[in-house]
């Protein structure tokens, strides 16, 4: 295959779509980003318009690639918000319901019922996941049960389902490919991470027809070819068939892609991504490690015939707490203002924000927890509240790392970080102080997109292997701990007390 000069990464997040054009040095040659809307039909419910996601992703894709020709793009990599579910008509391509977002808690009662029936241990053993509304499986059962006629259409093979990566692949190939990769499949609560296949027993228990599910492929390798780079995204595209089409050659869920983009190719290496949520993953090699303390056992990626696993801790509300400060409270006009306002005070004056807007993740897994603010006094100002909100991100990360250390005996020497919120140096210094380990920030903060690009590049031979990729990783700044253990124990103890009110 003739090599071009770039890899185009499509990074479909929870609140926005990005497209980044990467060169052979792993540097961004062009990029574009646009936000899209979420809707909240009831308390704890979160939905998005799948067509809006597609149009937004297509628009930024074209914008980022506008300065180059299709021949200069060797491959496309896709990374996406995980667990978010789309169902669509197999013939028309029309979504049959709003996309149900990973944050949505509508299936809490269903999950509790399944737990009462004794299903949680079985689900964990087969999928590596806890029985929680966070994951895709119960969302799909809810749709099949609640949307009139959907189950009948699905059983007749007239409905397709997938996470956002599957939706984008299907749209990019004009319906030629209905597929996902193992990392996204492993987040559905329907996929057996040991047999690497959809789990027939779980499908039967949830009443999900296997015919509607996508084919599961390795994370690196050709999925299909684009057919609409010159079209309008509404089905009138100029057909681009192989080899003229651009190969989609790398796919991974956003957190697994970030682990790959951070160069965590070896067992024991870890990263934390500060996005809408906050997700810490540790590469555990070719063997899955079962958890008893709230961590998730998941597939990191599959390539060259080998499956790599990871342990993961999940924080549901991280960067979105900054959005809340902006959109919900109006304390800041732009997210970038949060650092300066928080830095205008020395500490939070004893204020703690517990941002359990959609429940609490690792290690609590409490779907019914809700956000709260504690420690308010008359002296508290908007600056103290903003600082407390930022610090809540670091505290939740400390919860996950503490659990991981207790579970595996792992004691990190450093933590590699990425995602939009790591541009906030005050937050990163507080994180290092709280953990007592150095926090390593790379030059390329968008390592989620970079990971997708790396997987796609390897899939078409654009890069030779992980040794070449490792050499492309560049350090921006190391945040070294500046506080002692007594301070650390004091502030973290206050956080644990605040969280305790919800448990």
XYZ file of C-alpha atoms in Angstrom:
503
model
C 0.000 0.000 0.000
C 1.328 3.434 -0.927
C 2.064 5.525 2.137
C 0.752 9.041 2.532
C 2.080 11.725 4.832
C -0.584 11.824 7.533
C -2.926 9.848 9.760
C -6.323 11.398 10.454
C -7.661 10.740 13.959
C -11.353 11.143 14.713
C -11.867 11.727 18.436
C -15.558 11.596 19.312
C -15.884 12.625 22.953
C -18.771 13.042 25.350
C -19.253 16.752 24.695
C -17.390 17.457 21.463
C -15.939 15.968 18.300
C -12.324 16.516 17.299
C -10.331 15.623 14.236
C -6.545 15.835 14.289
C -4.180 15.306 11.375
C -0.930 13.738 12.645
C 2.374 13.663 10.789
C 5.061 10.981 10.992
C 6.553 12.601 14.103
C 3.245 12.233 15.928
C 2.657 15.982 15.870
C -0.602 17.696 15.042
C -0.442 19.280 11.590
C -4.073 20.454 11.693
C -7.056 20.074 13.989
C -10.680 21.065 14.437
C -13.168 20.719 17.263
C -16.868 21.423 17.786
C -19.229 20.798 20.676
C -22.586 19.056 20.404
C -25.542 18.970 22.752
C -26.654 16.606 25.487
C -30.221 16.493 26.767
C -31.483 15.425 30.176
C -35.086 14.121 29.872
C -35.282 13.186 33.565
C -33.033 13.383 36.605
C -30.049 11.094 35.968
C -30.955 10.503 32.306
C -28.538 11.648 29.570
C -29.158 11.454 25.809
C -27.599 12.755 22.592
C -28.649 13.001 18.958
C -26.688 10.377 16.983
C -27.211 12.268 13.725
C -25.853 15.452 15.320
C -22.788 13.533 16.506
C -22.255 12.252 12.964
C -22.677 15.669 11.339
C -20.358 17.253 13.882
C -17.695 14.594 13.443
C -17.922 14.823 9.657
C -17.604 18.619 9.762
C -14.450 18.626 11.892
C -13.025 15.774 9.837
C -13.346 17.833 6.687
C -12.036 20.958 8.368
C -8.928 19.253 9.713
C -8.242 17.559 6.364
C -9.067 20.571 4.209
C -5.439 21.471 3.494
C -4.440 18.015 2.212
C -5.635 15.611 -0.442
C -7.139 12.198 0.258
C -4.001 10.622 -1.211
C -1.922 12.232 1.542
C -3.923 10.507 4.288
C -2.683 6.980 4.871
C -5.424 5.938 7.267
C -8.122 7.036 9.667
C -8.165 6.127 13.341
C -11.314 6.369 15.466
C -11.635 6.792 19.208
C -14.856 7.449 21.033
C -16.807 7.935 24.229
C -17.409 4.408 25.425
C -20.636 2.708 26.539
C -22.840 5.228 24.707
C -25.407 3.322 22.675
C -26.997 3.932 19.256
C -29.694 1.842 17.565
C -30.575 2.466 13.934
C -32.599 1.091 11.057
C -30.513 -1.410 9.070
C -31.933 -0.220 5.750
C -32.451 3.534 6.108
C -29.700 4.290 8.610
C -32.113 6.385 10.660
C -31.520 6.320 14.434
C -34.482 4.705 16.172
C -33.957 6.512 19.479
C -31.712 9.153 20.948
C -28.257 7.815 21.805
C -28.165 6.811 25.476
C -24.973 8.233 26.979
C -22.598 6.387 29.290
C -23.496 8.806 32.099
C -27.191 7.836 31.980
C -28.515 6.108 35.089
C -31.963 5.061 33.813
C -31.253 1.368 34.291
C -30.315 1.603 37.992
C -33.402 -0.341 39.092
C -32.772 -2.971 36.411
C -29.197 -3.420 37.625
C -30.351 -3.755 41.229
C -32.856 -6.399 40.156
C -30.165 -8.362 38.325
C -27.938 -8.135 41.398
C -30.769 -9.448 43.555
C -31.026 -12.407 41.208
C -27.350 -13.166 41.840
C -26.073 -12.120 38.416
C -23.315 -9.699 39.404
C -20.634 -12.335 40.109
C -21.384 -14.032 36.788
C -21.255 -10.754 34.874
C -17.958 -9.796 36.509
C -16.419 -13.205 35.814
C -17.368 -13.117 32.149
C -16.980 -9.427 31.260
C -14.639 -7.995 33.916
C -17.235 -5.313 34.674
C -19.516 -4.538 37.577
C -23.277 -4.625 37.116
C -23.904 -0.909 36.717
C -26.036 1.409 34.505
C -22.751 2.867 33.221
C -22.334 -0.016 30.771
C -24.137 -0.605 27.500
C -25.910 -3.921 28.055
C -28.761 -2.798 30.284
C -29.253 0.331 28.160
C -29.926 -1.932 25.172
C -32.330 -4.120 27.137
C -34.184 -0.953 28.232
C -34.560 0.188 24.619
C -35.787 -3.215 23.467
C -38.301 -3.308 26.323
C -39.503 0.303 26.147
C -39.457 1.436 22.494
C -42.613 0.142 20.755
C -41.857 -2.359 17.994
C -38.079 -2.228 18.432
C -37.676 -5.768 19.711
C -39.713 -7.225 16.855
C -37.679 -5.269 14.286
C -34.435 -6.340 15.982
C -35.359 -10.011 15.997
C -36.174 -9.712 12.285
C -32.670 -8.382 11.570
C -33.884 -4.882 10.721
C -32.085 -3.060 13.552
C -28.361 -2.473 14.048
C -26.766 -1.469 17.325
C -23.377 -0.214 18.339
C -21.306 2.114 20.409
C -20.289 5.393 18.773
C -17.279 3.889 16.998
C -19.602 1.413 15.270
C -21.996 4.209 14.285
C -19.167 6.283 12.776
C -17.679 3.314 10.912
C -21.093 2.470 9.465
C -21.626 6.068 8.350
C -18.104 6.518 6.957
C -18.431 3.359 4.881
C -22.035 4.141 3.849
C -23.324 1.039 5.561
C -20.721 -1.356 4.175
C -19.205 -2.188 7.578
C -20.969 -2.921 10.874
C -18.084 -3.510 13.265
C -16.433 -2.562 16.528
C -13.079 -3.358 18.121
C -12.396 -5.510 21.169
C -11.756 -2.561 23.497
C -15.188 -1.054 22.851
C -16.865 -4.463 22.898
C -15.347 -5.145 26.309
C -17.269 -2.140 27.713
C -20.733 -3.341 26.729
C -21.225 -5.913 29.522
C -22.173 -8.284 26.686
C -18.682 -9.410 25.624
C -16.747 -12.267 27.173
C -13.182 -10.984 27.641
C -11.840 -14.540 27.934
C -13.413 -16.127 24.855
C -13.303 -12.799 22.939
C -16.875 -13.253 21.703
C -20.339 -11.951 22.485
C -21.502 -13.914 25.521
C -24.502 -16.044 24.552
C -25.695 -16.570 28.118
C -25.706 -12.862 28.951
C -27.450 -12.062 25.668
C -30.107 -14.627 26.471
C -30.594 -13.314 30.017
C -31.048 -9.741 28.776
C -33.119 -10.773 25.771
C -30.777 -9.239 23.200
C -30.829 -10.694 19.648
C -27.254 -11.428 18.551
C -28.139 -10.520 14.952
C -28.179 -6.799 15.811
C -24.631 -6.762 17.234
C -21.529 -5.684 15.265
C -18.621 -7.865 14.217
C -15.724 -7.587 16.667
C -12.293 -6.898 15.178
C -8.735 -6.220 16.433
C -7.983 -2.611 17.379
C -5.316 -2.213 14.711
C -5.996 -3.322 11.156
C -8.285 -2.368 8.294
C -11.992 -2.185 9.161
C -13.159 -0.740 5.846
C -12.785 2.230 3.514
C -14.372 5.654 3.465
C -16.874 6.364 0.724
C -17.896 9.931 1.400
C -14.979 12.295 1.861
C -16.365 14.508 -0.915
C -20.038 14.106 -0.033
C -22.425 16.009 2.190
C -22.940 13.306 4.790
C -26.583 12.795 3.808
C -26.185 9.838 1.487
C -25.216 11.740 -1.680
C -21.497 11.180 -1.337
C -19.221 10.358 -4.239
C -18.453 6.679 -3.830
C -14.827 5.951 -2.950
C -14.152 2.237 -3.220
C -10.860 0.513 -2.389
C -8.117 1.304 -3.058
C -9.245 4.893 -3.676
C -10.980 5.083 -0.267
C -9.110 5.935 2.908
C -8.746 2.871 5.139
C -10.198 2.984 8.637
C -7.363 1.091 10.268
C -7.439 1.754 14.013
C -10.290 1.815 16.532
C -10.265 1.959 20.328
C -12.380 3.321 23.146
C -11.133 6.670 24.349
C -9.393 5.498 27.521
C -7.677 2.555 25.894
C -6.589 4.841 23.062
C -5.111 7.263 25.597
C -3.190 4.411 27.267
C -1.750 3.538 23.862
C -1.062 7.175 22.989
C 0.849 7.628 26.255
C 3.205 4.862 25.205
C 2.081 2.545 28.023
C 2.905 -0.524 25.974
C 4.365 -2.563 28.838
C 2.722 -4.244 31.803
C 2.633 -2.001 34.872
C 2.577 1.324 33.031
C -0.339 3.625 33.890
C -2.038 6.815 32.751
C -4.905 9.018 33.880
C -7.071 10.915 31.413
C -8.826 14.030 32.664
C -11.763 14.435 30.323
C -15.484 14.651 31.001
C -14.845 11.734 33.315
C -11.526 10.697 34.774
C -10.110 7.295 33.934
C -6.986 5.609 35.258
C -5.749 2.552 33.380
C -2.835 0.239 34.091
C -1.539 -2.137 31.439
C -1.597 -5.667 32.902
C -0.202 -7.521 29.893
C -1.736 -10.550 28.210
C -3.564 -11.847 31.282
C -6.725 -10.313 32.746
C -6.505 -9.575 36.489
C -9.755 -9.969 38.408
C -10.653 -7.246 40.905
C -12.564 -7.476 44.176
C -12.327 -3.795 45.106
C -14.264 -1.962 42.435
C -11.714 -1.868 39.627
C -12.710 -2.993 36.151
C -10.913 -5.665 34.165
C -11.014 -4.599 30.554
C -9.354 -5.158 27.197
C -6.826 -2.467 26.340
C -6.299 -3.433 22.689
C -5.682 -6.318 20.341
C -3.039 -6.296 17.629
C -0.621 -8.688 15.986
C -2.661 -11.604 17.302
C -2.166 -10.588 20.952
C -4.749 -9.244 23.373
C -3.568 -6.773 26.009
C -5.630 -6.266 29.166
C -5.884 -3.428 31.676
C -7.197 -2.608 35.109
C -9.302 0.537 35.165
C -10.742 2.885 37.723
C -13.547 5.199 36.621
C -14.521 8.650 37.886
C -17.803 9.769 36.353
C -17.449 13.527 36.867
C -14.106 15.233 36.261
C -13.822 17.879 33.541
C -17.598 18.146 33.484
C -17.445 19.752 36.934
C -15.693 22.678 35.229
C -18.517 22.810 32.687
C -20.933 22.933 35.607
C -19.076 25.901 37.086
C -19.438 27.629 33.714
C -22.880 26.597 32.503
C -24.694 25.672 35.691
C -23.453 28.253 38.173
C -22.086 30.967 35.896
C -18.995 31.403 38.097
C -16.698 31.461 35.060
C -17.298 32.442 31.449
C -14.690 30.053 30.008
C -13.194 26.835 31.376
C -9.709 28.339 31.110
C -10.640 30.923 33.765
C -10.934 28.290 36.483
C -7.191 28.074 37.155
C -6.658 31.796 37.761
C -9.748 32.104 39.958
C -8.798 29.042 42.012
C -5.215 30.299 42.362
C -6.474 33.595 43.830
C -7.044 31.799 47.158
C -4.527 29.707 49.102
C -6.920 26.830 49.772
C -10.628 25.986 49.808
C -11.258 27.283 53.344
C -12.472 23.807 54.246
C -14.979 23.578 51.381
C -15.330 20.231 49.592
C -17.325 19.593 46.413
C -18.459 16.015 45.839
C -19.508 16.091 42.156
C -21.626 12.934 42.148
C -23.924 14.337 39.463
C -24.429 10.898 37.911
C -23.436 8.704 40.843
C -20.007 7.663 42.107
C -17.635 5.296 40.287
C -14.558 3.470 41.600
C -14.342 2.379 44.389
C -17.885 3.221 45.529
C -20.054 2.237 42.531
C -23.052 4.028 44.012
C -25.466 4.861 41.202
C -27.787 6.748 43.560
C -25.215 9.142 45.045
C -25.738 12.803 44.177
C -23.532 15.867 44.298
C -23.061 17.977 47.397
C -20.995 20.816 48.882
C -19.754 20.633 52.483
C -17.797 22.928 54.786
C -19.408 26.200 53.710
C -18.881 29.204 55.958
C -19.686 32.887 55.517
C -16.121 33.472 54.378
C -16.402 31.121 51.394
C -16.340 32.837 48.007
C -16.752 31.798 44.402
C -12.977 31.334 44.243
C -13.071 28.822 47.108
C -15.905 26.936 45.423
C -14.071 26.833 42.083
C -10.902 25.617 43.789
C -12.842 22.932 45.674
C -14.447 21.776 42.428
C -11.040 21.450 40.761
C -9.584 19.635 43.754
C -12.465 17.146 43.661
C -10.996 15.797 40.425
C -7.688 15.074 42.169
C -9.369 13.520 45.197
C -11.361 11.108 43.058
C -8.147 10.118 41.272
C -6.539 9.440 44.645
C -9.503 7.186 45.510
C -8.845 5.126 42.390
C -5.083 4.905 42.865
C -5.501 3.896 46.486
C -7.831 1.103 45.422
C -5.433 0.001 42.708
C -2.509 -0.109 45.136
C -4.514 -2.149 47.638
C -5.721 -4.532 44.946
C -2.555 -5.225 43.007
C 0.283 -4.151 45.274
C 1.229 -1.634 42.574
C 2.858 1.547 43.826
C 3.292 4.027 41.022
C 6.533 5.901 40.692
C 4.934 8.367 38.302
C 1.565 9.054 36.733
C 1.286 9.982 33.071
C -1.598 12.349 32.458
C -3.539 13.658 29.482
C -6.861 15.187 28.504
C -8.102 18.731 28.388
C -8.023 19.421 32.139
C -4.287 18.705 32.483
C -3.573 22.093 30.913
C -4.561 23.387 34.375
C -1.194 23.442 36.138
C -2.731 24.240 39.522
C -4.760 21.031 39.314
C -1.738 19.005 38.220
C 0.429 20.332 41.072
C -2.327 19.614 43.580
C -2.605 16.087 42.113
C 1.126 15.480 42.577
C 0.994 16.852 46.130
C -1.997 14.696 47.013
C -0.576 11.471 45.548
C 3.009 12.002 46.638
C 4.283 10.959 43.184
C 5.423 12.922 40.166
C 2.791 13.760 37.585
C 4.113 13.637 34.023
C 2.465 15.841 31.394
C 3.394 15.236 27.732
C 3.687 17.859 25.011
C 0.775 16.256 23.153
C -2.151 16.521 25.547
C -4.615 14.929 23.114
C -3.149 11.476 23.568
C -6.574 9.889 23.049
C -6.526 11.028 19.432
C -2.826 10.205 19.188
C -3.506 6.637 20.352
C -6.135 6.193 17.649
C -3.658 7.552 15.111
C -0.928 5.196 16.356
C -3.223 2.161 16.055
C -4.304 3.186 12.562
C -0.730 3.919 11.492
C 0.458 0.524 12.661
C -2.513 -1.027 10.861
C -1.235 0.194 7.476
C 2.514 0.165 8.135
C 2.793 3.949 8.489
C 4.926 3.325 11.585
C 7.089 0.237 12.001
C 6.133 -0.721 15.557
C 5.848 0.359 19.168
C 9.590 1.065 19.460
C 9.238 3.812 16.873
C 6.127 5.150 18.629
C 7.854 5.177 22.019
C 10.536 7.474 20.617
C 7.880 9.978 19.484
C 6.571 10.638 23.038
C 7.677 14.088 24.289
C 7.722 15.449 27.852
C 6.239 18.872 28.571
C 6.509 19.169 32.375
C 6.995 17.094 35.497
C 5.020 18.157 38.584
C 6.995 17.107 41.677
C 5.239 16.731 45.073
C 5.822 19.726 47.359
C 3.686 18.782 50.400
C 4.357 16.431 53.300
C 2.443 13.395 54.471
C 0.734 15.226 57.345
C -0.809 17.763 54.950
C -1.785 14.962 52.588
C -3.521 12.976 55.317
C -5.372 16.064 56.545
C -6.888 17.202 53.269
C -7.641 13.679 52.078
C -9.291 12.861 55.381
C -11.594 15.833 54.844
C -12.507 14.498 51.404
C -13.249 11.018 52.743
C -15.533 12.554 55.368
C -17.368 14.564 52.694
C -17.865 11.513 50.459
C -19.021 9.545 53.479
C -22.163 11.648 53.695
C -23.301 10.058 50.412
C -22.500 6.446 51.292
